[in-house]
Amino acid sequence: MATDLTQEFCALRDTYIEKQFGRLNDMQRQAVFTTDGPLLILAGAGSGKTTVLVNRIANLIRFGSAHGSRQTPRPATEDDVKALRNAIMTGTDAPSWLDGMLRQNAVRSWNVMAITFTNKAAGELKERLRRMLGGEEGDEVFASTFHSACVRILRRWAEEIGYPRSFTIYDTDDSQRVMKAVYKDLNVDDKFLPIKAAINQMSRWKDQLVSPEQALASPAKDTKGALTARIYAAYEKRLKEAGAFDFDDLIYQTVQLLAEHPDVREFYQNKYRYLLVDEYQDTSVAQFRLVSLLTGPERNICVVGDDDQSIYRFRGATIENILNFEKLYPGTKTIRLEQNYRSTSNILNAANCVIQHNTERKGKTLWTDNGEGDKVQVYTAENEQDEASHIADVIGQHLKEGGHLADHAILYRMNAQSAPIESYFTRAGIPHKIVGGQRFNDRKEVKDIHSYMSIVANPRDDVRLRRIINEPARKIGNTTVEVIADLAAQEGVSMLDIISHADQYAKLSRAVMPLLKFWQIYQRLQDSLETRTLDEFASDVIELTGYKAMLEADAAKGHEDAADRLQNLGQLVNNVKNYCDQHGEEATLEGYLEDIALISDIDSYNESADQVVLMTIHSAKGLEFPYVFLIGMEEGVFPSEMSKYSEADLEEERRLAYVGITRAKKELYISNSVSRMLYGRTQRNEPSRFLREIEPEYIEETRSPVLEQRSRLGGWGSGYSDTVPGGASGYSGPSGWGRSAGGYGGGYGSGYSSGGRSGYLNREYNAGEGRGFGSAYANRGQSAGGYGSGYGRSGGSAGYGSGYGSAYGSGKTNGAAQQNTAKQINFTGTPAPKPVSSGPKHYEPGDIVEHKVFGRGQVVAVKPAAGDQIVEINFDKVGIKKTMANFAPLTKITEE
DNA sequence: TTGGCTGCCTTTTTT
DNA sequence: AGGCAGCCAA
């Protein structure tokens, strides 16, 4: 009888628990209820991956392995059954006295570890756990990134492997500085082996857990390989001396620690009995090893990933980790999540079309029961300004229909592509935010202050010391620094140790005063750290080091960016303050420095501001937006030039395209531009192959009106300019030539001399557009009054005219007189490409204007600025905004 | 040692 | 195009 009751209770318990996760689909629920043993979740884009992770953790903590189990801790009673049935029927929580019966083998929250790639993802996970489980239990789950988790482990055990507890984390810039020193030491020429190449190789070795010894021992394929191994060894030695880890070391050294110290390993295996790893497709060999070292004998390891979204191969991620997971963990249960909740079917189908062209994949097809939605809009622009203006048009349209700026994201392949959009949006007054690119913490002044802060935390850090020892200038030049470094090496102490006794070294006699002064500053900083709060310490650093005085002096001299820099330092102090507020008692200098080393721009991106977001597709992974603009869909841009020659690289680009497309919820806008300025020259690019891979039924194409007009006039094909080595007839640079694919009307050549000394042509382009005009100019034309003599050449194919040009010099030294005399010679009257808006405009307060994006508004103030006007407009819908008169998409309606 | 100039190089993505 | 490093001159 009791057995029957227990059986009934178990069945009811399943129902009850399932009801708790009733909003999940079958596959998702399966994933949630698979609590023990290895589990691989293949989660397509938008398939509710984070939801599954959160719910799975919640289930572990609330019910453990109760679901599906036919046993209970004690035999069930009739009261148990009744109470549970009642809870199910009424949809209420079961009474707490049933807890023991329901929470069979429930996992304690601090036994769960969830690893993600970005702080943002970790934060989101924590936030959602908090909401689901409540503050106490939610917060006790350890959710962090690979790198933060490693830092945490290393902080605790650093001394075991010969590092100081307050080790420094080096960023790429620091690494490069170390590398330069190593090159000098080993007498390596960076022309023979570029520093970047060495760093890259070293980084790959660390990703693959190859030690310097192994690298040295491995049969070198060539001299460069052998040399790189020696460089690697020397680099590691330096880092160890400085008590520093670089990004790769954080993982690598943690793996070494866990592998070589069974006690440490067991400590963590006992502590974290349930492991979850997000974005598993982006793990490296080292990260895989780390995860397996943390996984205890119970093998409660759950990984979530999507092989189609693996986009970090270039930095050591190996897609094999996910492809081979089942082999490495026999008995793995694999669950596929293929239902997409994010996008319309048109968007999803477009994504599927593209990704199907890849061969190296597990294979899965996303589907959705969301509606068809609008077709994917493909726009061919004339140039990047046109592309920007088109995007502004669309956004403006959406705003008129009641949409929000923040619902729009502009995604691109590389950071450089943000510039034209940024400039257009700024001038048009469209609020936007660029995520990524130059990070705040990468700014020179910010890094300098951080360097000061970090040498107080870690006096051994010679790299950072060198960075700031003469910043601001305090008469400690290179020669002196090298002498100190030599002395330090001789005595086996840090450079700061030498500086503290500078008066004892004859070799330093000339620089004794400045050095002792520096030492004094250092001591005052140490003192400040001990006696004041962290943010006060930060502002002391800015003051006591003379940094502030230096910038103020610069600003007084009229140095333009000095004021900005001062402001940035103010922001830095604010950031320290925020850090303190967040961490309260636990705020430490090391902690702050760690944060800034590991936290990226995207982590602080906050959706709440009503702005259009601009970021790379890489940064956008894991995010979603109602309206997405995927720009620069051109061969040579996306896929990038560098990936064109390798099939594996191309597949990665395609996965990136897939990631980009699947960010869109409601509408996707893809654009390509016929001509684009890239790396300082104008290129003509074919539309991306990824664009052609999308079945026509899912897309709707439009071309820029300018292009339409031109093709009516002349009918042009697909001319573009190619680059071939020059060399003949005294050309120093490459010379370009135009090629015609299908009979077009004109060509123009524009050449300019870059060196300027003898006025020869350095580069020349012919492009299949326009009607044959050309202009050549000298870039730094110093000779002959700043002239270069330029001409366009017709390069090979019949059918377009020869362009030629007028030359001018814009040399900074003596070409000024010729400046602005450039003429675009126009032979046929065909209009030259138009600027964003034509003709100078003048506004006066009271004018009623129509803005393409913001709609109707009234001018409230006008300020002249650099040949233009800053117009302040009060818009009916969005309030007051400032725009540049000549660039904003503005039309004057009436004057009042 | 500093500061200015020239010439050189980079331009894929980032924790 | 633009930034930076290294070189040279003061």
Short mmCIF file of N, CA, C and O in Angstrom, two decimals, chain A residues 514-555:
data_model
loop_
_atom_site.label_atom_id
_atom_site.label_comp_id
_atom_site.label_asym_id
_atom_site.label_seq_id
_atom_site.Cartn_x
_atom_site.Cartn_y
_atom_site.Cartn_z
N PRO A 514 66.34 63.26 -10.67
CA PRO A 514 65.01 62.88 -11.19
C PRO A 514 64.56 61.51 -10.68
O PRO A 514 63.37 61.32 -10.38
N LEU A 515 65.51 60.59 -10.55
CA LEU A 515 65.11 59.24 -10.12
C LEU A 515 64.63 59.24 -8.67
O LEU A 515 63.61 58.61 -8.36
N LEU A 516 65.35 59.95 -7.83
CA LEU A 516 64.91 59.97 -6.44
C LEU A 516 63.58 60.71 -6.29
O LEU A 516 62.75 60.36 -5.46
N LYS A 517 63.41 61.67 -7.16
CA LYS A 517 62.14 62.38 -7.14
C LYS A 517 61.00 61.44 -7.54
O LYS A 517 59.92 61.44 -6.94
N PHE A 518 61.30 60.62 -8.54
CA PHE A 518 60.29 59.63 -8.97
C PHE A 518 59.99 58.67 -7.82
O PHE A 518 58.83 58.33 -7.56
N TRP A 519 61.03 58.25 -7.15
CA TRP A 519 60.87 57.33 -6.02
C TRP A 519 60.00 57.94 -4.93
O TRP A 519 59.14 57.28 -4.34
N GLN A 520 60.20 59.23 -4.74
CA GLN A 520 59.41 59.93 -3.75
C GLN A 520 57.93 59.92 -4.14
O GLN A 520 57.05 59.67 -3.31
N ILE A 521 57.70 60.20 -5.42
CA ILE A 521 56.31 60.16 -5.90
C ILE A 521 55.72 58.78 -5.65
O ILE A 521 54.61 58.63 -5.14
N TYR A 522 56.50 57.77 -5.98
CA TYR A 522 56.03 56.40 -5.80
C TYR A 522 55.64 56.14 -4.34
O TYR A 522 54.59 55.57 -4.06
N GLN A 523 56.50 56.59 -3.45
CA GLN A 523 56.20 56.36 -2.03
C GLN A 523 54.94 57.08 -1.58
O GLN A 523 54.16 56.56 -0.80
N ARG A 524 54.77 58.26 -2.14
CA ARG A 524 53.57 59.00 -1.76
C ARG A 524 52.32 58.28 -2.28
O ARG A 524 51.27 58.30 -1.63
N LEU A 525 52.47 57.64 -3.43
CA LEU A 525 51.33 56.88 -3.96
C LEU A 525 51.03 55.67 -3.08
O LEU A 525 49.87 55.37 -2.78
N GLN A 526 52.09 54.99 -2.66
CA GLN A 526 51.90 53.86 -1.75
C GLN A 526 51.16 54.31 -0.50
O GLN A 526 50.24 53.64 -0.04
N ASP A 527 51.60 55.43 0.00
CA ASP A 527 51.00 55.97 1.19
C ASP A 527 49.52 56.28 0.97
O ASP A 527 48.66 55.95 1.79
N SER A 528 49.25 56.88 -0.17
CA SER A 528 47.87 57.24 -0.50
C SER A 528 46.98 56.01 -0.57
O SER A 528 45.85 56.00 -0.10
N LEU A 529 47.52 54.94 -1.15
CA LEU A 529 46.73 53.71 -1.27
C LEU A 529 46.36 53.19 0.11
O LEU A 529 45.25 52.70 0.33
N GLU A 530 47.31 53.32 1.05
CA GLU A 530 47.06 52.78 2.38
C GLU A 530 46.07 53.62 3.17
O GLU A 530 45.29 53.11 3.95
N THR A 531 46.15 54.93 2.97
CA THR A 531 45.40 55.80 3.87
C THR A 531 44.09 56.31 3.30
O THR A 531 43.25 56.79 4.05
N ARG A 532 43.93 56.21 1.99
CA ARG A 532 42.71 56.82 1.42
C ARG A 532 41.87 55.79 0.68
O ARG A 532 42.29 54.66 0.47
N THR A 533 40.67 56.20 0.31
CA THR A 533 39.82 55.27 -0.42
C THR A 533 40.36 55.10 -1.84
O THR A 533 41.19 55.89 -2.30
N LEU A 534 39.86 54.09 -2.50
CA LEU A 534 40.42 53.74 -3.80
C LEU A 534 40.24 54.86 -4.82
O LEU A 534 41.13 55.16 -5.62
N ASP A 535 39.08 55.50 -4.80
CA ASP A 535 38.89 56.55 -5.80
C ASP A 535 39.71 57.79 -5.46
O ASP A 535 40.18 58.50 -6.35
N GLU A 536 39.92 58.02 -4.16
CA GLU A 536 40.81 59.11 -3.79
C GLU A 536 42.23 58.79 -4.24
O GLU A 536 42.95 59.66 -4.74
N PHE A 537 42.59 57.55 -4.08
CA PHE A 537 43.91 57.11 -4.54
C PHE A 537 44.06 57.39 -6.04
O PHE A 537 45.06 57.94 -6.49
N ALA A 538 43.02 57.05 -6.80
CA ALA A 538 43.09 57.27 -8.25
C ALA A 538 43.31 58.75 -8.56
O ALA A 538 44.13 59.10 -9.41
N SER A 539 42.59 59.60 -7.85
CA SER A 539 42.78 61.01 -8.19
C SER A 539 44.12 61.53 -7.66
O SER A 539 44.72 62.41 -8.26
N ASP A 540 44.63 60.91 -6.58
CA ASP A 540 45.99 61.23 -6.15
C ASP A 540 47.00 60.88 -7.23
O ASP A 540 47.95 61.63 -7.48
N VAL A 541 46.80 59.73 -7.83
CA VAL A 541 47.73 59.32 -8.89
C VAL A 541 47.76 60.39 -9.98
O VAL A 541 48.83 60.81 -10.42
N ILE A 542 46.59 60.84 -10.36
CA ILE A 542 46.52 61.83 -11.43
C ILE A 542 47.20 63.14 -11.04
O ILE A 542 47.88 63.76 -11.84
N GLU A 543 47.07 63.49 -9.76
CA GLU A 543 47.66 64.75 -9.30
C GLU A 543 49.15 64.61 -9.00
O GLU A 543 49.98 65.35 -9.52
N LEU A 544 49.46 63.67 -8.10
CA LEU A 544 50.82 63.59 -7.57
C LEU A 544 51.87 63.29 -8.63
O LEU A 544 53.03 63.66 -8.52
N THR A 545 51.46 62.59 -9.68
CA THR A 545 52.43 62.24 -10.71
C THR A 545 52.67 63.41 -11.66
O THR A 545 53.56 63.35 -12.50
N GLY A 546 51.88 64.46 -11.50
CA GLY A 546 52.05 65.62 -12.38
C GLY A 546 51.32 65.44 -13.70
O GLY A 546 51.43 66.25 -14.62
N TYR A 547 50.56 64.36 -13.80
CA TYR A 547 49.87 64.10 -15.06
C TYR A 547 48.84 65.18 -15.34
O TYR A 547 48.72 65.68 -16.45
N LYS A 548 48.12 65.53 -14.29
CA LYS A 548 47.08 66.53 -14.44
C LYS A 548 47.69 67.87 -14.86
O LYS A 548 47.22 68.51 -15.80
N ALA A 549 48.76 68.24 -14.15
CA ALA A 549 49.43 69.52 -14.46
C ALA A 549 49.88 69.54 -15.91
O ALA A 549 49.73 70.55 -16.61
N MET A 550 50.39 68.40 -16.37
CA MET A 550 50.86 68.33 -17.74
C MET A 550 49.71 68.59 -18.73
O MET A 550 49.84 69.38 -19.66
N LEU A 551 48.60 67.92 -18.49
CA LEU A 551 47.47 68.09 -19.40
C LEU A 551 46.90 69.50 -19.33
O LEU A 551 46.51 70.07 -20.35
N GLU A 552 46.88 70.05 -18.13
CA GLU A 552 46.36 71.41 -18.00
C GLU A 552 47.26 72.39 -18.76
O GLU A 552 46.78 73.31 -19.41
N ALA A 553 48.57 72.16 -18.66
CA ALA A 553 49.50 73.01 -19.40
C ALA A 553 49.26 72.86 -20.91
O ALA A 553 49.24 73.85 -21.65
N ASP A 554 49.07 71.63 -21.34
CA ASP A 554 48.79 71.39 -22.76
C ASP A 554 47.54 72.12 -23.20
O ASP A 554 47.48 72.73 -24.27
N ALA A 555 46.53 72.01 -22.36
CA ALA A 555 45.25 72.64 -22.71
C ALA A 555 45.42 74.16 -22.82
O ALA A 555 44.87 74.80 -23.72
#
